[in-house]
CSV table of C-alpha atoms and ligand atoms in Angstrom, one decimal:
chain,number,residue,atom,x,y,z
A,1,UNK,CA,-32.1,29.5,5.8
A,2,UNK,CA,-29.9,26.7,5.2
A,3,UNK,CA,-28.8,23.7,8.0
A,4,UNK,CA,-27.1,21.1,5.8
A,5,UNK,CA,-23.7,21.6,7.8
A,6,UNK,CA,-25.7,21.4,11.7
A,7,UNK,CA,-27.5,17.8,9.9
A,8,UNK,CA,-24.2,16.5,9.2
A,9,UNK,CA,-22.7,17.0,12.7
A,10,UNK,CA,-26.1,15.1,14.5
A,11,UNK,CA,-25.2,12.0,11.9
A,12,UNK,CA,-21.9,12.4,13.9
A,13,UNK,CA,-22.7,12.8,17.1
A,14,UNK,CA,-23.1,9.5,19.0
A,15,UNK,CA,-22.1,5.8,18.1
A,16,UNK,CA,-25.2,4.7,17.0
A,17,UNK,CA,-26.0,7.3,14.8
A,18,UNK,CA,-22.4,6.9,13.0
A,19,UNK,CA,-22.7,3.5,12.9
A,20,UNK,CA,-26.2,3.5,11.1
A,21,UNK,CA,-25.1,5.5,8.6
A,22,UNK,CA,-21.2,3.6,8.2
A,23,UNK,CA,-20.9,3.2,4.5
A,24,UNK,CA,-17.8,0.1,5.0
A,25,UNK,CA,-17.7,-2.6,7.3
A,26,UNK,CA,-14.7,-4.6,8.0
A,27,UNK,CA,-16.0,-8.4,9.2
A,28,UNK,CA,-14.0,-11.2,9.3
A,29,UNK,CA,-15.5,-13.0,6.6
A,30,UNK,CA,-13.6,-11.1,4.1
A,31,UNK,CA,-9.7,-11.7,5.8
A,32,UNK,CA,-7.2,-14.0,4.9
A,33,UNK,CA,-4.2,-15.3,6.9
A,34,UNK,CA,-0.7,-15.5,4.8
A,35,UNK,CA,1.3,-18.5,5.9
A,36,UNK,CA,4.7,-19.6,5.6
A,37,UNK,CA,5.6,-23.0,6.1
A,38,UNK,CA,9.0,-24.6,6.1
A,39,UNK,CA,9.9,-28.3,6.3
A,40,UNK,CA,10.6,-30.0,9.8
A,41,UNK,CA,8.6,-30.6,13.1
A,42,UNK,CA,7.6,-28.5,15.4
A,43,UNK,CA,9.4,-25.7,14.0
A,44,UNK,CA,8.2,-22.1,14.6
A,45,UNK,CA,10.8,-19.5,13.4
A,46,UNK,CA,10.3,-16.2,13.7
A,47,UNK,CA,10.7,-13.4,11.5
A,48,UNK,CA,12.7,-10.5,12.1
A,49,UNK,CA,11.1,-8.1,9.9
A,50,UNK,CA,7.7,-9.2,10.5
A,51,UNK,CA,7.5,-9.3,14.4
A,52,UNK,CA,4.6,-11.9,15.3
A,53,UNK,CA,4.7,-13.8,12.1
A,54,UNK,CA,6.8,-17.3,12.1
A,55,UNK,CA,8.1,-19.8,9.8
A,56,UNK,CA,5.6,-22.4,10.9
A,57,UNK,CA,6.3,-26.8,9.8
A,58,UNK,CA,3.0,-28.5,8.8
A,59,UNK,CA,2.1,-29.5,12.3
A,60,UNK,CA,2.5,-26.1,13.7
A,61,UNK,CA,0.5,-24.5,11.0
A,62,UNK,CA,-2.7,-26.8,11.5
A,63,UNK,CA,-2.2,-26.2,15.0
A,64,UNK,CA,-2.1,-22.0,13.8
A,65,UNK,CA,-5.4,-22.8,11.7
A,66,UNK,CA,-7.3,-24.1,14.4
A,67,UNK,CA,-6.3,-20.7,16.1
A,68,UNK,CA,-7.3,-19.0,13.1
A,69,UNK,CA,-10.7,-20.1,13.0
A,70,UNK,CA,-11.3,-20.2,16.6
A,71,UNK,CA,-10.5,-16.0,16.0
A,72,UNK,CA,-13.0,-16.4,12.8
A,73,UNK,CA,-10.6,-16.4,10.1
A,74,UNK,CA,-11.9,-18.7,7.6
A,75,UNK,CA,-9.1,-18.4,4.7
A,76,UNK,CA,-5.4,-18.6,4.4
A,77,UNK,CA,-3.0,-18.4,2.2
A,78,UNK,CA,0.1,-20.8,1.6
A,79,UNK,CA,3.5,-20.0,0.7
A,80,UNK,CA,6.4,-22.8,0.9
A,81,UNK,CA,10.2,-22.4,1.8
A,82,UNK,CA,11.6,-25.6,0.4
A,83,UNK,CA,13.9,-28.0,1.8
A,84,UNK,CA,16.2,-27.2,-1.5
A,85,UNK,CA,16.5,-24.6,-4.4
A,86,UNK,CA,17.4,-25.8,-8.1
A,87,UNK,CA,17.1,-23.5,-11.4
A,88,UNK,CA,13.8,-25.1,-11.9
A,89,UNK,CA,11.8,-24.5,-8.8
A,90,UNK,CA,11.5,-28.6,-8.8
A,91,UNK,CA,9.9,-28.2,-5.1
A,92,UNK,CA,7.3,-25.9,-6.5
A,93,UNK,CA,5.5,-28.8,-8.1
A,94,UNK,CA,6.5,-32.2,-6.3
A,95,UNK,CA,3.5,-34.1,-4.8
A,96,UNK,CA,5.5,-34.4,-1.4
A,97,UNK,CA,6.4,-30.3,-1.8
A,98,UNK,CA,5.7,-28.7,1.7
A,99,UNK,CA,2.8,-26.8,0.2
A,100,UNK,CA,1.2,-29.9,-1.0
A,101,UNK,CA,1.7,-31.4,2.4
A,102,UNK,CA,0.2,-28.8,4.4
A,103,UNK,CA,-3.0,-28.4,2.0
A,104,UNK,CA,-3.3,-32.6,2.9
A,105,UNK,CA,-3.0,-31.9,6.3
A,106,UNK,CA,-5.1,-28.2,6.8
A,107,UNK,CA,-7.4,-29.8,5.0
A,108,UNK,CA,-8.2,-32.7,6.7
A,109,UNK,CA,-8.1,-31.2,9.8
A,110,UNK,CA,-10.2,-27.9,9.2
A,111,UNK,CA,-12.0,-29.0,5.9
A,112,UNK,CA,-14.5,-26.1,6.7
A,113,UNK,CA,-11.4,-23.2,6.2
A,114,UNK,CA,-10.7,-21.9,2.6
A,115,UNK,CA,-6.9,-23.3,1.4
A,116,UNK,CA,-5.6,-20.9,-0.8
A,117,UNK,CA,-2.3,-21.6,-2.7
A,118,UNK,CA,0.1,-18.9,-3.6
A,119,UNK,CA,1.1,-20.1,-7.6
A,120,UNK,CA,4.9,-19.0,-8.3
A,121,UNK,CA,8.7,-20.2,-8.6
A,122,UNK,CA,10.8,-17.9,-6.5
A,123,UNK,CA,10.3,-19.0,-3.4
A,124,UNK,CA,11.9,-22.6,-5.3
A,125,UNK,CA,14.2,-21.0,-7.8
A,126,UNK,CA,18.0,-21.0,-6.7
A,127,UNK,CA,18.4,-17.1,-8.2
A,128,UNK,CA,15.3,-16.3,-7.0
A,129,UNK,CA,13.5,-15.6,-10.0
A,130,UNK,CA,9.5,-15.6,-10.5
A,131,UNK,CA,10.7,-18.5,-13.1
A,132,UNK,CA,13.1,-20.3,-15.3
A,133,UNK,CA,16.1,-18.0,-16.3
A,134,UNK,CA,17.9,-19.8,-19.7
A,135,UNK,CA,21.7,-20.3,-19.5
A,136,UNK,CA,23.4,-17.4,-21.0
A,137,UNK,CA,20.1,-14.6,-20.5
A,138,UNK,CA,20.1,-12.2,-18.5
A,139,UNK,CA,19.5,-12.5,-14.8
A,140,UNK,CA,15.9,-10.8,-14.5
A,141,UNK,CA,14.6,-11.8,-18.3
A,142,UNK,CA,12.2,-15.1,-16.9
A,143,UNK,CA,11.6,-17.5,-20.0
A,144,UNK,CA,7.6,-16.8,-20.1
A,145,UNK,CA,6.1,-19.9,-21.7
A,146,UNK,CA,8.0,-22.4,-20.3
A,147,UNK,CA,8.0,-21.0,-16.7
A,148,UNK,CA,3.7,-20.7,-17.0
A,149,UNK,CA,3.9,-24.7,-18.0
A,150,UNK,CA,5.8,-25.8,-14.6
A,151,UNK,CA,3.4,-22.9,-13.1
A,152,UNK,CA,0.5,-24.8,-14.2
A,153,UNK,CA,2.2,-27.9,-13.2
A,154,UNK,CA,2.3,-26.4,-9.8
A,155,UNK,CA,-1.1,-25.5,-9.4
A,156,UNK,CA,-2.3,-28.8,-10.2
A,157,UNK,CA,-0.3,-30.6,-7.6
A,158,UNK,CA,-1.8,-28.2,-4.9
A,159,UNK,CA,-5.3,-28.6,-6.6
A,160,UNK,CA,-4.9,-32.5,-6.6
A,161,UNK,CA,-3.9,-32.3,-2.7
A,162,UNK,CA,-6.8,-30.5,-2.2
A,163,UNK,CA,-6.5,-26.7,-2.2
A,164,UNK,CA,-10.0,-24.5,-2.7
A,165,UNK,CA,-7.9,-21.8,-4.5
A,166,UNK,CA,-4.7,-21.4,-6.7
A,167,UNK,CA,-3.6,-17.6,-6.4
A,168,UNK,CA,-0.7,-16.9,-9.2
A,169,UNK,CA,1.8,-14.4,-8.5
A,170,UNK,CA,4.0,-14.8,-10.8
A,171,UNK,CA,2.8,-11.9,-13.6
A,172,UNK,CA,3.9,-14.2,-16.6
A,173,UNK,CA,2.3,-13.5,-20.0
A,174,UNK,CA,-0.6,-16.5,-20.2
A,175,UNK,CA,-0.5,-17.9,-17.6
A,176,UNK,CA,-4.1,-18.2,-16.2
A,177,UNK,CA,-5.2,-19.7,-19.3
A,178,UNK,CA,-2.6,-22.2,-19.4
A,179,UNK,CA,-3.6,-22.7,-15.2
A,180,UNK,CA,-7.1,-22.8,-16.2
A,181,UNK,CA,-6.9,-24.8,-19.3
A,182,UNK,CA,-5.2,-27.9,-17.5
A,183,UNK,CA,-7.1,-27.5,-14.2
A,184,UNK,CA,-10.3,-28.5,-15.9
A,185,UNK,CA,-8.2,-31.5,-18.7
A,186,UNK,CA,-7.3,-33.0,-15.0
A,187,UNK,CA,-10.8,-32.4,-13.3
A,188,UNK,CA,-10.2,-29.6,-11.1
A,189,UNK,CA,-12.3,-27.1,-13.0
A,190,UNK,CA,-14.4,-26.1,-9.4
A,191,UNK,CA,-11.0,-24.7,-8.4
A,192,UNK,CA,-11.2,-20.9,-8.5
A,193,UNK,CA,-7.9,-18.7,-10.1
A,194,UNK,CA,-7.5,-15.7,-7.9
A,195,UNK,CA,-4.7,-14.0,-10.1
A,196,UNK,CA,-2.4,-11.4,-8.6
A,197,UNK,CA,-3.1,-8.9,-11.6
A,198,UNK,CA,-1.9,-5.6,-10.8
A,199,UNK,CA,1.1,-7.2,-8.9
A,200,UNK,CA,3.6,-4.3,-8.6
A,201,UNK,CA,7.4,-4.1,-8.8
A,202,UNK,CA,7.4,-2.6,-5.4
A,203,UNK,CA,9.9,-2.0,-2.4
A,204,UNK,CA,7.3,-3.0,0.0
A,205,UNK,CA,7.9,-6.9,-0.8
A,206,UNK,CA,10.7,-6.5,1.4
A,207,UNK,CA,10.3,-8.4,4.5
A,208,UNK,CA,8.3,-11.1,3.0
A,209,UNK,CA,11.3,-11.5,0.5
A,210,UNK,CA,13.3,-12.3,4.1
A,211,UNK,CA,10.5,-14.7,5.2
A,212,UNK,CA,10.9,-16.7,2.5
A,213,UNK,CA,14.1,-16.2,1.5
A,214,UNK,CA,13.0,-15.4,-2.4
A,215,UNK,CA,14.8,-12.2,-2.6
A,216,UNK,CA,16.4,-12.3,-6.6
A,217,UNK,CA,19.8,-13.1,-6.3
A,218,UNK,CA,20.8,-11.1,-9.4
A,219,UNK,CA,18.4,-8.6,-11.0
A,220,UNK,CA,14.7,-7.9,-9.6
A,221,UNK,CA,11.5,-8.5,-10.8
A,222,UNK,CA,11.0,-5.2,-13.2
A,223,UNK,CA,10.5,-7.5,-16.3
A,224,UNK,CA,7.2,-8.8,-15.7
A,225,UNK,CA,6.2,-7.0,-12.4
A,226,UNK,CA,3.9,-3.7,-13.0
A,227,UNK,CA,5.7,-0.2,-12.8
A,228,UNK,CA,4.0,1.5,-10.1
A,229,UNK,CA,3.6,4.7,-12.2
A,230,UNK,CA,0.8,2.6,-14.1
A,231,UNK,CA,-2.7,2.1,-13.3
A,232,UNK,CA,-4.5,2.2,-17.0
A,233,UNK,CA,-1.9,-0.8,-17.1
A,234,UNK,CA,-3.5,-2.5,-13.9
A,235,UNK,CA,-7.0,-2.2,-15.5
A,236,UNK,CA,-6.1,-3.5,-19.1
A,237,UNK,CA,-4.1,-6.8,-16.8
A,238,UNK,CA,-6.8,-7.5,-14.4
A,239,UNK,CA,-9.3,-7.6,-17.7
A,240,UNK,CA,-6.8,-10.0,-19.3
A,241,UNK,CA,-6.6,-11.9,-16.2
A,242,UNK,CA,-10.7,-12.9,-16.3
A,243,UNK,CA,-11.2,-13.1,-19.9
A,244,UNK,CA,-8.6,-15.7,-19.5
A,245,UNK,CA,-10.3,-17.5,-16.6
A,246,UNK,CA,-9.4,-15.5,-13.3
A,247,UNK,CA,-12.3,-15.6,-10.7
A,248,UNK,CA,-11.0,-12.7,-8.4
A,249,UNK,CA,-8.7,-10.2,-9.5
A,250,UNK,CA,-5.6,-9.3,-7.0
A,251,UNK,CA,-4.0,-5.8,-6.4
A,252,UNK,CA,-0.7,-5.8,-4.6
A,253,UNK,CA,0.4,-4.3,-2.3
A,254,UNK,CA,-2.9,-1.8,-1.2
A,255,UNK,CA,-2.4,1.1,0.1
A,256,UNK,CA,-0.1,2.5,-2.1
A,257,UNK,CA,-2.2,1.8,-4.7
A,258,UNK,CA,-5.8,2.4,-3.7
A,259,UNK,CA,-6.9,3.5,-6.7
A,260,UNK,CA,-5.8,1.1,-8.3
A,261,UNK,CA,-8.3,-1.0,-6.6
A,262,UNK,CA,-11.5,1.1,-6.6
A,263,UNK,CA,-10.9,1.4,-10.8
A,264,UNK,CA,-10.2,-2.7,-11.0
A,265,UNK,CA,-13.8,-2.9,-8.9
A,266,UNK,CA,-15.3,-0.3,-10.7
A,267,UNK,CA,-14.4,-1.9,-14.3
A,268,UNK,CA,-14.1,-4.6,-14.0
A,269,UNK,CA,-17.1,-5.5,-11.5
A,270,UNK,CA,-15.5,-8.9,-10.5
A,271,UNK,CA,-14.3,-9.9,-7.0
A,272,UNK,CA,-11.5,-8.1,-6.1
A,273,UNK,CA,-8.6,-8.7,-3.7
A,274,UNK,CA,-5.9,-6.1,-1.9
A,275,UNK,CA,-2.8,-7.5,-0.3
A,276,UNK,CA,-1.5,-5.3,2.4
A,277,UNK,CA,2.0,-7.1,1.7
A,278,UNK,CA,4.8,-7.5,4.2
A,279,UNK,CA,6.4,-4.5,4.4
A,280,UNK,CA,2.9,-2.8,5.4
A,281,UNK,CA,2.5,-4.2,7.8
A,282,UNK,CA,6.5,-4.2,9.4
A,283,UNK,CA,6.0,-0.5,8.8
A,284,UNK,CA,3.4,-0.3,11.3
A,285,UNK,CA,4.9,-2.7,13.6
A,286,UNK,CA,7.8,-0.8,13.9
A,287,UNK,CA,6.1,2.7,14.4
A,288,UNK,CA,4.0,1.0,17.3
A,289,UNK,CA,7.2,-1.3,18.5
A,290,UNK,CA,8.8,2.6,18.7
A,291,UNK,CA,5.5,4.1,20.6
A,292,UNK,CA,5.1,6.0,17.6
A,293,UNK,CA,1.9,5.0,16.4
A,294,UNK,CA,-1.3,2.7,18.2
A,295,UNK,CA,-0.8,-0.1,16.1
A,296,UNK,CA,-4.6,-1.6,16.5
A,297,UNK,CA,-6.1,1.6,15.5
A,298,UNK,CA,-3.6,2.2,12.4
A,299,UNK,CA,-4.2,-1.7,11.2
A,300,UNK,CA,-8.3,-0.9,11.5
A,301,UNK,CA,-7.6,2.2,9.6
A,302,UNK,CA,-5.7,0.5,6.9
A,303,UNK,CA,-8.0,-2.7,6.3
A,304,UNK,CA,-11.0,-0.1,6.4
A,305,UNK,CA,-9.5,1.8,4.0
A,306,UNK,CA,-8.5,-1.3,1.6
A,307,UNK,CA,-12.6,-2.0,2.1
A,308,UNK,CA,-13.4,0.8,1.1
A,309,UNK,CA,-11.2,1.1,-2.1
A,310,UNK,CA,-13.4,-1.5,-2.9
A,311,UNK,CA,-11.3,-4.8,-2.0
A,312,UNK,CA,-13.8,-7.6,-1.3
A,313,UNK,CA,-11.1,-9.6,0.2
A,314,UNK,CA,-8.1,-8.5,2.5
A,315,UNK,CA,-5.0,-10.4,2.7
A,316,UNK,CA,-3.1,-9.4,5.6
A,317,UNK,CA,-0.6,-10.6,8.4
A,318,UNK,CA,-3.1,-8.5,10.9
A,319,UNK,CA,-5.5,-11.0,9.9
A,320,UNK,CA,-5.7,-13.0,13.5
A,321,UNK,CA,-5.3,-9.6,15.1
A,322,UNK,CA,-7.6,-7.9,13.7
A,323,UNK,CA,-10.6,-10.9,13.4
A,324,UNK,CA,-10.0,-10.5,17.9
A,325,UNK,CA,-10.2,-6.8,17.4
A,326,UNK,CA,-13.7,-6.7,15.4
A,327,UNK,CA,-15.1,-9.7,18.1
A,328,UNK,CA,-14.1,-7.4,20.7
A,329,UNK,CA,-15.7,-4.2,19.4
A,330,UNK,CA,-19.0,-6.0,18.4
A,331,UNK,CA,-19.0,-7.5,21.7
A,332,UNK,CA,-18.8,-4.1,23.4
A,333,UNK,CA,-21.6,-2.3,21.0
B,1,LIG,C1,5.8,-14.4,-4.9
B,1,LIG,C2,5.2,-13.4,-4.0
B,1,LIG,C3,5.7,-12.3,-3.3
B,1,LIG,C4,4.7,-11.8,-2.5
B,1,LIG,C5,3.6,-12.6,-2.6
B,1,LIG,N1,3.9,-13.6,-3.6
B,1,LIG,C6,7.1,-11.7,-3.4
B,1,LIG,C7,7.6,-11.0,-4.5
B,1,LIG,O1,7.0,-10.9,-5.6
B,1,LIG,O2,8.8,-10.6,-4.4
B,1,LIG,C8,4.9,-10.6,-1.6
B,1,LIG,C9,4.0,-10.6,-0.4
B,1,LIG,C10,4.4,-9.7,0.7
B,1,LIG,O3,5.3,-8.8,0.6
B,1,LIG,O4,3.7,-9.8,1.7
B,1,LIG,N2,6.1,-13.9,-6.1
């Protein structure tokens, strides 16, 4: 006689029973809210490709936070769309910078949420580059060393305004060592690195590319982004990434790549991250816009599954949405 199928179905069978036996929870503890802000007051722009995700000025995005938290998101994460654009990325690392601003202001107003600092140029850079592009070279071939010096330049200024985390997304050669290195000379050395390791070359950057109006005017990003045939390559960078200093290891984007996340967890045994980038998430917006798909159910699914890849923390524009979803269902077990 054998019963193991008939067992399996009871562990099914009710709520409860599924829910004792849930191998992955999804809390809000473990989201994070991407921001963009732009310079002004009391500007929120919206974003066509990401419906319900604006442009937000300082004001606006403390005034977002206190949202945030009130939904129990506890972390965010800062991107800045200058006032200007030079071949240098000068705004990336000014004192006055819109990023450096907001961290001032978030922090003093919510100094219990976690400020997290997206580290990179081409949100600055006038072509739109990841970093500083030599006269005369070729549009996509980034000068390494000298962009990961005004990198590190950049994540000082946010550490010195306050931030809890720098998060580089750059993917240049050396650069968390360099960040790491001259975080501690200039005291910040409680400041955590989360590095975006296995940062892909992907298409789904696309509507974040229109939020902040970083899309590479010449060339793309192939030259120091990861080819998204590789995932030996993702291991080897995200091992890189802590010897030199990294305290959580990013993946990006996550679904495509979910294995890529459960073998960064599984060898390298560090904190991980997944970013369920921009166009993920305009993807399911659209579907649900269209009555294709149930957009709350889908987004569950998704950050469930990035869980259970083995990210320990989701970055994700459903992050608001989905900290009221998981109050709602714990309020109705
Ligand atoms: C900056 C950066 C990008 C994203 C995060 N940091 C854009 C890019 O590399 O083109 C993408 C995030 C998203 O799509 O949500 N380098």
């Amino acid at each position: 006689m054998s019963y193991p199928v008939t067992r399996l179905r009871r562990l099914r069978r009710t709520k409860p029973l599924r829910e004792l036996v849930r191998e992955t929870e999804l809390s809000a503890a473990h989201l994070v809210q991407p921001i963009f802000l732009t310079a002004g007051e009391g500007v929120r722009e919206p974003i066509e490709a990401m419906p319900g995700i604006e442009r937000l000025s300082i004001s606006e995005s403390v005034a977002e936070v206190t949202e945030l938290a009130a939904a129990g998101v506890r972390a965010v994460l800062l991107f800045g769309i200058p006032s200007s654009k030079d071949e240098y990325g000068t705004e990336a690392y000014d004192e006055e910078g819109v990023v450096q601003m907001a961290v001032r202001a978030l922090k003093e107003a919510h100094p219990e949420v976690v400020v997290m600092t997206d580290v990179c140029l081409c949100e600055y850079t006038s072509h739109g580059q990841c970093g500083v592009v030599r006269d005369g070279a070729d549009p996509g071939d980034v000068d390494n060393d000298l962009t990961v010096e005004l990198l590190a330049k950049t994540a000082i200024s946010h550490a010195e305004a306050g931030a809890d985390a720098v998060a580089p997304s750059d993917m240049m050669d050396g650069r968390v060592a360099t960040i790491r290195h001259q975080l501690d000379e200039e005291g910040h050395s409680r400041v955590p690195i989360v590095a975006y390791s296995a940062k892909y070359a992907s298409a789904f950057y696309g509507p974040f590319r229109e939020a902040a109006d970083s899309a590479p005017q010449a060339g793309d990003r192939r030259g120091y982004q990861m080819d998204p045939a590789n995932a030996d390559e993702a291991v080897r960078e995200a091992l890189l990434d802590l010897e030199e200093g990294a305290d959580v290891v990013m993946v990006k984007p996550a679904l495509p790549y979910l294995d890529v996340i459960r073998r960064v967890k599984d060898e390298t045994g560090a904190p991980v991250a997944g970013y369920h980038v921009s166009g993920e998430y305009s993807i399911l917006k659209a579907a649900a816009a269209a009555g294709w798909i149930d957009e709350r159910a889908a987004a569950m699914e998704s950050l469930t599954a990035i869980r259970r890849a083995g990210a320990d923390i989701l970055i994700t524009y459903f992050a608001k949405d989905a900290a009221g979803w998981i109050a709602e269902e714990e309020a109705r077990r």
